[in-house]
Coordinates of C-alpha atoms in Angstrom, one line a residue:
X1 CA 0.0 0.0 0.0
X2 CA 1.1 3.6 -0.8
X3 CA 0.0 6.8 0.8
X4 CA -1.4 7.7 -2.5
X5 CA -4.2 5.0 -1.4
X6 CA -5.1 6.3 1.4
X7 CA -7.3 9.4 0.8
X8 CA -4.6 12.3 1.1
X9 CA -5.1 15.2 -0.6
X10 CA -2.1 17.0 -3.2
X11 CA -0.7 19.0 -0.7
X12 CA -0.4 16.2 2.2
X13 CA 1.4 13.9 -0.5
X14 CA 3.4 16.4 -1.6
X15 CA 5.0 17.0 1.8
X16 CA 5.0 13.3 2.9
X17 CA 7.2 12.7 -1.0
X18 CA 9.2 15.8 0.6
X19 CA 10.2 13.9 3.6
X20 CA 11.5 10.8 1.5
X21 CA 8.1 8.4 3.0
X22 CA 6.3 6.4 0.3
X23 CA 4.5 3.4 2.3
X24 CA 2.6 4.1 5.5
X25 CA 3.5 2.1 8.7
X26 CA 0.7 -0.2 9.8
X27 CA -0.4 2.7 12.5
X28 CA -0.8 5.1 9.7
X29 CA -2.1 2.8 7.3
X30 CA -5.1 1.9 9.8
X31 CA -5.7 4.7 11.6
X32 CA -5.8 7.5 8.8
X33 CA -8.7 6.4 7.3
X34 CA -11.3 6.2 9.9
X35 CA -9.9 9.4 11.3
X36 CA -10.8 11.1 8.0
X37 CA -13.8 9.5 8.0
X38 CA -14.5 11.7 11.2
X39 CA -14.7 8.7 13.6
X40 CA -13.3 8.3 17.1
X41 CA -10.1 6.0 17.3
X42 CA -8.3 4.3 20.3
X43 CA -5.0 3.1 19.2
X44 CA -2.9 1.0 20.4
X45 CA 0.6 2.2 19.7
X46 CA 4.1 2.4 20.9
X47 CA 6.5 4.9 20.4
X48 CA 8.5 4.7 16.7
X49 CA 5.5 2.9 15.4
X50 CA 4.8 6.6 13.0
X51 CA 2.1 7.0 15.2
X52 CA 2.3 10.8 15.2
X53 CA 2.0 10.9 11.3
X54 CA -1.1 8.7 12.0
X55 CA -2.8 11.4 13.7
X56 CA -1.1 14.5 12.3
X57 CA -1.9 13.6 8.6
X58 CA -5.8 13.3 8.1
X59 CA -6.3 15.9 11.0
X60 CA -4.5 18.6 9.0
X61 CA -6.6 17.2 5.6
X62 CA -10.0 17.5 8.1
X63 CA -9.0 20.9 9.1
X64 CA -7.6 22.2 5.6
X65 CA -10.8 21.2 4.0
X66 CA -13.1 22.7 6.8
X67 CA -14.8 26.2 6.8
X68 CA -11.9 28.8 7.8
X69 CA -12.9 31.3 10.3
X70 CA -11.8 35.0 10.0
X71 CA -10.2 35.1 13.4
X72 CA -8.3 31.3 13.3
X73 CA -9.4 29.9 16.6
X74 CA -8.0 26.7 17.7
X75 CA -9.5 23.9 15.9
X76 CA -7.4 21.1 17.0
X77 CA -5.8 20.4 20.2
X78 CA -3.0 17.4 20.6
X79 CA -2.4 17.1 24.4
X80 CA 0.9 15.6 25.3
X81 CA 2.8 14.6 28.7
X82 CA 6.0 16.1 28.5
X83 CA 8.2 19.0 26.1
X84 CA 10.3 17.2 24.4
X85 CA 7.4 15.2 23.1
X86 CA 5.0 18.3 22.3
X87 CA 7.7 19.8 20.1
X88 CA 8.4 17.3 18.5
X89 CA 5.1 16.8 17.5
X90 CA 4.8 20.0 16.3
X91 CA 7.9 19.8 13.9
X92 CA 5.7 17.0 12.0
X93 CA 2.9 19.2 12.0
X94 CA 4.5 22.2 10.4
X95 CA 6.5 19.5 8.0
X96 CA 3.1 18.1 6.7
X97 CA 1.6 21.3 6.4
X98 CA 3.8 23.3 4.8
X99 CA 1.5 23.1 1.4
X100 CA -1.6 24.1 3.6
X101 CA -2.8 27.3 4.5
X102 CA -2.9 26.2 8.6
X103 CA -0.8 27.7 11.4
X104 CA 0.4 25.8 14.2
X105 CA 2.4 26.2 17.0
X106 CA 3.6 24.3 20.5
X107 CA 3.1 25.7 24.3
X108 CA 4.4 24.0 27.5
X109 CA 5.8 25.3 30.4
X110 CA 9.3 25.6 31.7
X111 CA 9.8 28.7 29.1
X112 CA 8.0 32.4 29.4
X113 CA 4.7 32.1 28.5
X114 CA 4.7 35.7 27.1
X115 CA 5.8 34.8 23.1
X116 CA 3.0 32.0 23.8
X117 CA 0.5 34.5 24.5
X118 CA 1.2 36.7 21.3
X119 CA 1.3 34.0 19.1
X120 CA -1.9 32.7 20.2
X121 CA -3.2 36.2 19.1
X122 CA -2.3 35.9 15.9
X123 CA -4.9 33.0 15.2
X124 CA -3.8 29.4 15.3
X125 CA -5.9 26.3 13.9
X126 CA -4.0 23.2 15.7
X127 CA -2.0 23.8 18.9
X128 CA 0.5 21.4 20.4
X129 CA 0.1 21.7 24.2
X130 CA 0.8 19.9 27.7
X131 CA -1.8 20.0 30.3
X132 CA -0.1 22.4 33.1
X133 CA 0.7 25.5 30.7
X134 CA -2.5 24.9 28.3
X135 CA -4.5 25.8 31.6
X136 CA -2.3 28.7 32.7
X137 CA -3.0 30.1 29.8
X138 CA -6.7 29.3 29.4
X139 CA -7.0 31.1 32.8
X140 CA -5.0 34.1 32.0
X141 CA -8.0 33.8 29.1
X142 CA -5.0 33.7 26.6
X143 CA -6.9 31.3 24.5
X144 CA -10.3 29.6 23.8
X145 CA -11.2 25.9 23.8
X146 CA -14.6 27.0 22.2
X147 CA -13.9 25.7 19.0
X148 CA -12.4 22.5 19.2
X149 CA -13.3 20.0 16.6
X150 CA -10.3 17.7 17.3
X151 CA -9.1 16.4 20.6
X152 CA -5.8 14.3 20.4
X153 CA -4.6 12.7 23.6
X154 CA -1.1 11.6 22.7
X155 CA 1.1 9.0 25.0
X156 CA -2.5 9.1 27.5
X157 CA -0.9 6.8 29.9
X158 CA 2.0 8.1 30.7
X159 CA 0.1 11.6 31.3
X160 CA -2.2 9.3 33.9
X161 CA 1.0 7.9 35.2
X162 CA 2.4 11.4 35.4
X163 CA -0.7 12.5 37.1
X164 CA -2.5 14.9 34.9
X165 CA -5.7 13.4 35.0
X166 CA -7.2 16.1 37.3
X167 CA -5.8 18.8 34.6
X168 CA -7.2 16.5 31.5
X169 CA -10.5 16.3 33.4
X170 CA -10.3 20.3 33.7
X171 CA -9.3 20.4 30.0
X172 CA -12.0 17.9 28.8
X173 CA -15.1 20.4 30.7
X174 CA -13.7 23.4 28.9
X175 CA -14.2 22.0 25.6
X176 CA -17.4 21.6 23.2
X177 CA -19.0 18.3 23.2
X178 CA -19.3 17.7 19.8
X179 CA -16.1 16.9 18.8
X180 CA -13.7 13.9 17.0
X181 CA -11.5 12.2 19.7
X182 CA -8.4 10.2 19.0
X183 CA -6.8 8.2 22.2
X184 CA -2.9 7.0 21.7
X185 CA -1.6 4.4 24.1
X186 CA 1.4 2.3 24.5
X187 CA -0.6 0.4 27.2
X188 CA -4.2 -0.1 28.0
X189 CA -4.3 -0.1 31.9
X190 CA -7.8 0.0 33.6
X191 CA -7.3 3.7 34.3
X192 CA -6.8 4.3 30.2
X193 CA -9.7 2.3 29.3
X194 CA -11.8 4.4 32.2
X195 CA -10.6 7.5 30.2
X196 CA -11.4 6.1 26.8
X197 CA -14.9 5.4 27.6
X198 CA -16.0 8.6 29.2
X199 CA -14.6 10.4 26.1
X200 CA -14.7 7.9 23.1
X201 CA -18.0 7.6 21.1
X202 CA -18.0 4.2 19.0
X203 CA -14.7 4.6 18.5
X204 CA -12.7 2.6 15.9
X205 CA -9.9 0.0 17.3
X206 CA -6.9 -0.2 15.6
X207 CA -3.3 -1.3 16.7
X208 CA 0.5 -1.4 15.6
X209 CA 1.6 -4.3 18.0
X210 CA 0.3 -6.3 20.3
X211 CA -0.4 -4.8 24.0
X212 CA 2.5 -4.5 25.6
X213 CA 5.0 -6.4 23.4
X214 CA 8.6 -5.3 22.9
X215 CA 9.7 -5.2 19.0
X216 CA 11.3 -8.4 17.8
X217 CA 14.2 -7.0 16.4
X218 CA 15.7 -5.6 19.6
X219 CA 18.3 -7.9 21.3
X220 CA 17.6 -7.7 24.9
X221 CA 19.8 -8.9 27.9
X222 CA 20.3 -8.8 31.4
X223 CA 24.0 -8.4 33.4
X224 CA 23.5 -9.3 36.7
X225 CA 26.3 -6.9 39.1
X226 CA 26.8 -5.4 42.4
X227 CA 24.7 -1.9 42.4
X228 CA 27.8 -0.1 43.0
X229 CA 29.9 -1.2 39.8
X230 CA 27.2 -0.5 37.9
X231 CA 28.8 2.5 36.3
X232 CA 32.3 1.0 35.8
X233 CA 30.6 -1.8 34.3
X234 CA 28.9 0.4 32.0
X235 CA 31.7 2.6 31.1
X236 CA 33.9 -0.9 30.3
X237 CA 30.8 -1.6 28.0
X238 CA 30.4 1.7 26.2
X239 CA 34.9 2.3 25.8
X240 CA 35.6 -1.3 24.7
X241 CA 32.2 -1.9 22.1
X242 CA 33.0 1.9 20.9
X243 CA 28.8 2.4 21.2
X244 CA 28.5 6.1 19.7
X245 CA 24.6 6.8 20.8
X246 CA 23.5 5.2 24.2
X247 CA 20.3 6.1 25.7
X248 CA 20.6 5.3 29.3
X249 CA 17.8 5.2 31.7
X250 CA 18.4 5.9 35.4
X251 CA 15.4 6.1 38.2
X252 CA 15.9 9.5 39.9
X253 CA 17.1 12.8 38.8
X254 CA 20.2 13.1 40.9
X255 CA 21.3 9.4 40.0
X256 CA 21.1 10.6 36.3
X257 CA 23.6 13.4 37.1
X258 CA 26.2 11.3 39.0
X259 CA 26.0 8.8 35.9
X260 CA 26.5 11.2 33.7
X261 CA 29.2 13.5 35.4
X262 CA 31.2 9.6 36.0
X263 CA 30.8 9.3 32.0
X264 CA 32.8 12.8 31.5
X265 CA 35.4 12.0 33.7
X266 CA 36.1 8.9 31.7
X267 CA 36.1 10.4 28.7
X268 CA 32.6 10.1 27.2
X269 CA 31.2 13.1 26.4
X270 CA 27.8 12.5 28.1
X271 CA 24.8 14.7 29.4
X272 CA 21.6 14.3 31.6
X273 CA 18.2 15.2 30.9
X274 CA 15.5 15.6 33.3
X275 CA 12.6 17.4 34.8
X276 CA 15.0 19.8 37.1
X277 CA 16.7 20.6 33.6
X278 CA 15.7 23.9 32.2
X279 CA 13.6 23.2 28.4
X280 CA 16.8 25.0 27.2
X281 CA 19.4 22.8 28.5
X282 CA 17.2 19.8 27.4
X283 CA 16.8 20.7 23.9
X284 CA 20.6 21.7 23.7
X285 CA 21.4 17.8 25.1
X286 CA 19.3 16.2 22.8
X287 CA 20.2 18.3 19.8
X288 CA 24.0 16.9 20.5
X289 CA 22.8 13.3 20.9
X290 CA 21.3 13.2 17.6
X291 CA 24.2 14.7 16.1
X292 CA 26.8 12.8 17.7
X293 CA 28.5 15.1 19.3
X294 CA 27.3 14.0 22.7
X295 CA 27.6 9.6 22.8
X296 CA 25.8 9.0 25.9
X297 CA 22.0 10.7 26.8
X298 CA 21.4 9.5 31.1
X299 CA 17.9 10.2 31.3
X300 CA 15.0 9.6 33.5
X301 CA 11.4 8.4 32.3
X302 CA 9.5 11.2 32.3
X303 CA 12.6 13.6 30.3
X304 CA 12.6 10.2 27.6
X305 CA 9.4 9.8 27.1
X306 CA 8.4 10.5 23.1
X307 CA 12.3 11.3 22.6
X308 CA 12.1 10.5 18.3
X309 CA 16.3 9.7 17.9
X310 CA 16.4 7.6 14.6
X311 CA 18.1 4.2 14.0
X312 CA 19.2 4.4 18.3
X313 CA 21.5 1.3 18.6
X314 CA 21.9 0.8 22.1
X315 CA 19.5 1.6 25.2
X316 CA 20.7 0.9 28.6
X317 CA 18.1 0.5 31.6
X318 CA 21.4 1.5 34.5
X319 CA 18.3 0.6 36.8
X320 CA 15.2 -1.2 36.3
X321 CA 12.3 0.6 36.4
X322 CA 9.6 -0.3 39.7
X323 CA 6.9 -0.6 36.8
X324 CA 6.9 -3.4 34.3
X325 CA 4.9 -1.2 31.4
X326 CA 7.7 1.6 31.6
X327 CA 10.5 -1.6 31.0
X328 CA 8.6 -1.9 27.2
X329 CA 8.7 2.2 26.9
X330 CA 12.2 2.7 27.5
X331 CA 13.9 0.0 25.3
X332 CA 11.4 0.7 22.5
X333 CA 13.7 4.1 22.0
X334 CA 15.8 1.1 20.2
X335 CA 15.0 -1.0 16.6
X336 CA 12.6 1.2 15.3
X337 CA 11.7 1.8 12.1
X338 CA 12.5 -1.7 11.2
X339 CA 16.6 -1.2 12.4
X340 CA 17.8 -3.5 14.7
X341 CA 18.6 -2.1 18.2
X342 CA 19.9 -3.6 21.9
X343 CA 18.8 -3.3 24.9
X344 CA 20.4 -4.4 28.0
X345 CA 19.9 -4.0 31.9
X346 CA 22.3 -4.1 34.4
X347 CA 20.5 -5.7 37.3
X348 CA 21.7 -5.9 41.3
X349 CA 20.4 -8.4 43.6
X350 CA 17.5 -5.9 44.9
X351 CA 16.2 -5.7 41.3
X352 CA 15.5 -9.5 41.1
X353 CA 11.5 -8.9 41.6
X354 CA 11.6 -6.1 39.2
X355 CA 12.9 -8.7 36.4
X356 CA 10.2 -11.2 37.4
X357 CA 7.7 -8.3 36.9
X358 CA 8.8 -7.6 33.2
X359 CA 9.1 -10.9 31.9
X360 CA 5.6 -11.8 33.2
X361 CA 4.5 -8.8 31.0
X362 CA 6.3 -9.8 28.3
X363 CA 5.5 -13.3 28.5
X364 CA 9.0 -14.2 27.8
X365 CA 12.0 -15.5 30.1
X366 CA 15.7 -12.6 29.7
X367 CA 18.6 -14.0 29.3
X368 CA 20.6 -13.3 31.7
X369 CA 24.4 -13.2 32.1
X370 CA 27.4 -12.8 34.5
X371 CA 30.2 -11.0 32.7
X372 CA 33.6 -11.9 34.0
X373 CA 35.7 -10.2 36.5
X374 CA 32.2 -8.1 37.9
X375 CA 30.9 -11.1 39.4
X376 CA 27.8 -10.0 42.2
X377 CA 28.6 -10.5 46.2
X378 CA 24.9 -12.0 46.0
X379 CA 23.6 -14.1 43.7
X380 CA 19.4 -15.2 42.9
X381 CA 18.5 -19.0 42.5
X382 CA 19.6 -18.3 39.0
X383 CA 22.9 -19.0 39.6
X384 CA 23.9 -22.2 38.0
X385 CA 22.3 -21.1 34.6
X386 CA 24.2 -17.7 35.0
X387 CA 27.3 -19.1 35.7
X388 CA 26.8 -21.0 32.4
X389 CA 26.1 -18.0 30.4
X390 CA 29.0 -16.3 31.8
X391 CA 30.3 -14.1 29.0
X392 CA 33.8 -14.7 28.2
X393 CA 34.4 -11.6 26.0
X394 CA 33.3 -9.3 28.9
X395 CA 30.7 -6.7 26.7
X396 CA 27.8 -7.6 24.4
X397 CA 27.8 -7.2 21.0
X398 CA 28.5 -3.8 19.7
X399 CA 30.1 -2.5 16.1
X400 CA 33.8 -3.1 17.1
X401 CA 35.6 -5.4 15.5
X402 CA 36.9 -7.0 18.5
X403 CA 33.5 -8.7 18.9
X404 CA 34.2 -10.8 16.0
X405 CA 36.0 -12.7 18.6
X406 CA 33.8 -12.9 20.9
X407 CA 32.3 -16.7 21.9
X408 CA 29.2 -16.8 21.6
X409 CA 27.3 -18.2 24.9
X410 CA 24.8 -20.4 25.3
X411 CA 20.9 -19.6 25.8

């Protein structure tokens, strides 16, 4: 199938052919048409699916072929949990509508709402927005809801699990009640579905991959080690397999600077993003990620959540996350797109229940391995088969040639 199938007028096509795409994902391929159709859609997608095409692409057609009011109130709204994720977002907007007479822009706190403010007076027909500063606005009356035809709630559970569903309950009153809703989800938790059906009218399912399944094409693996040589452990890993982009989850804010300050003073240029961060020291971190200037991105869950970085070869959980679902959002920042990608977790003995967690979600047993010379002090009831897969080469596979040596272990 091409996009050329799908009901898109000249002007989408034209700017999807600009950006190199000729066939849809699966996302795009099922959820564009009932969304053009007008119809409400819960999908069931995870992040590098092209999910945000899926939405972006018949919404702009909707709103390009609809009546044009003189004063350009907001039309469309795309709700979204965090800032890297709303601008993003709004880059593929104003990339797909470049051919269309529609103005867009992004809002979310963290930065002076003032620009915001004057921009919204101008007239915008789809506006990018996260809960917190969308509300601080609409009190300051900066804006009107009035006109909504469109609501998009994008990554909906991680704004539950962030806890904005007080401010999308807020949101939800201020708007008309005749209107198109479209619900995107990595995971369908009872608390998403409660959402979905107070705000969903018939809607149409449609899904990329299975509820929460991991991609196939990612290589995942466990290291079991003491907590505290985690980092040398890591640094061994990163220096000797000569990684180049490494997304590295930590749990807390703080642990994500020590990580990342232990990285400079070996050598890797490396910086930290999270929610303490100011937007502009985020966007500056991530802009040298995805040039390469910076090798290593130390993140927590909330700063990496939505983070688009292309054809990301390695993703490191440095610690397991307490909640199984967030497990399948991190390492799907890797073999996207249809790349290949690794994931690997460096677990401690108090970490053992987490593990237990994620592979009951996933249905699926790790593999897990010792590597040699950072043997843990404590070890689960694991042990013989760990002690098995010990690995001899002391790293997993990477793009330096000195793992053509490496022996392979058994699984």
């Amino acid at each position: 199938m091409s996009f050329n199938t799908l009901g898109l007028s000249d002007a989408l096509l034209r700017a999807i052919d600009k950006k190199g795409y000729t066939t849809p994902s699966p996302i795009q391929e099922k959820a564009i048409p009932p969304i053009l159709e007008r119809k409400d859609v819960l999908a069931s997608a995870q992040t590098g699916t092209g999910k945000t095409a899926g939405f972006t692409l018949p919404v702009l057609q909707i709103l390009s072929q609809g009546q044009k009011l003189r004063k350009r109130p907001v039309r469309a709204l795309v709700l979204t949990p965090t800032r890297e994720l709303a601008a993003q977002i709004l880059d593929n907007v104003k990339a797909y509508s470049e051919f269309l007479d529609l103005r867009s822009m992004v809002i979310f706190g963290g930065v002076n709402a003032k620009p915001q403010i004057r921009a919204l007076r101008n007239g915008i027909d789809i506006l990018v927005a996260t809960p917190g500063r969308l509300l601080d606005l609409h009190s300051q009356k900066a804006l009107s809801l009035a006109n909504i035809e469109i609501l998009i709630l994008d990554e909906a559970d991680r704004m539950l699990d962030m806890g904005f569903q007080r401010d999308i309950n807020k949101i939800l009153n201020l708007l008309p009640s005749k209107r198109q809703n479209l619900l995107f989800s990595a995971t369908f938790s009872k608390e998403i579905k409660q959402l979905a059906n107070g705000i969903l009218h018939n809607p149409v399912w449609v899904e990329a991959t299975p509820q929460n399944t991991t991609a196939e094409k990612i290589d995942q693996k466990i290291y079991r080690v003491d907590q505290k040589r985690k980092s040398e452990l890591i640094i061994k890993f990163i220096t000797e397999g000569d990684w180049k982009q490494v997304l590295v989850f930590t749990r807390t804010k703080h642990g994500a600077n020590r990580l990342s300050q232990k990285m400079v003073k070996n050598g890797i240029t490396a910086a930290a993003i999270h929610g303490n961060k100011s937007q502009g020291a985020r966007t500056k971190a991530l802009g040298g990620f995805k040039k390469g200037t910076i090798r290593v991105l130390v993140a927590t869950d909330i700063a990496a959540r939505g983070l688009d970085i292309p054809l990301l070869p390695h993703v490191v959980n440095y610690e397991l996350p307490n909640i199984s679902e967030d497990y399948v959002h991190r390492i799907g920042r890797t073999g996207r797109a249809g790349a290949s990608g690794q994931a690997i977790s460096l677990v401690s003995q108090d970490e053992i229940s987490y593990v237990r967690g994620i592979e009951k979600l996933l249905g699926e047993k790790l593999q897990s391995e010792i590597v040699e010379g950072f043997e843990p002090t404590l070890i689960s009831e694991n042990t013989n088969s760990e002690r098995n897969n010990k690995s001899r080469s002391s790293k997993p596979k990477g793009n330096s040639r000195n793992y053509n040596r490496r022996r392979r272990t058994k699984k």
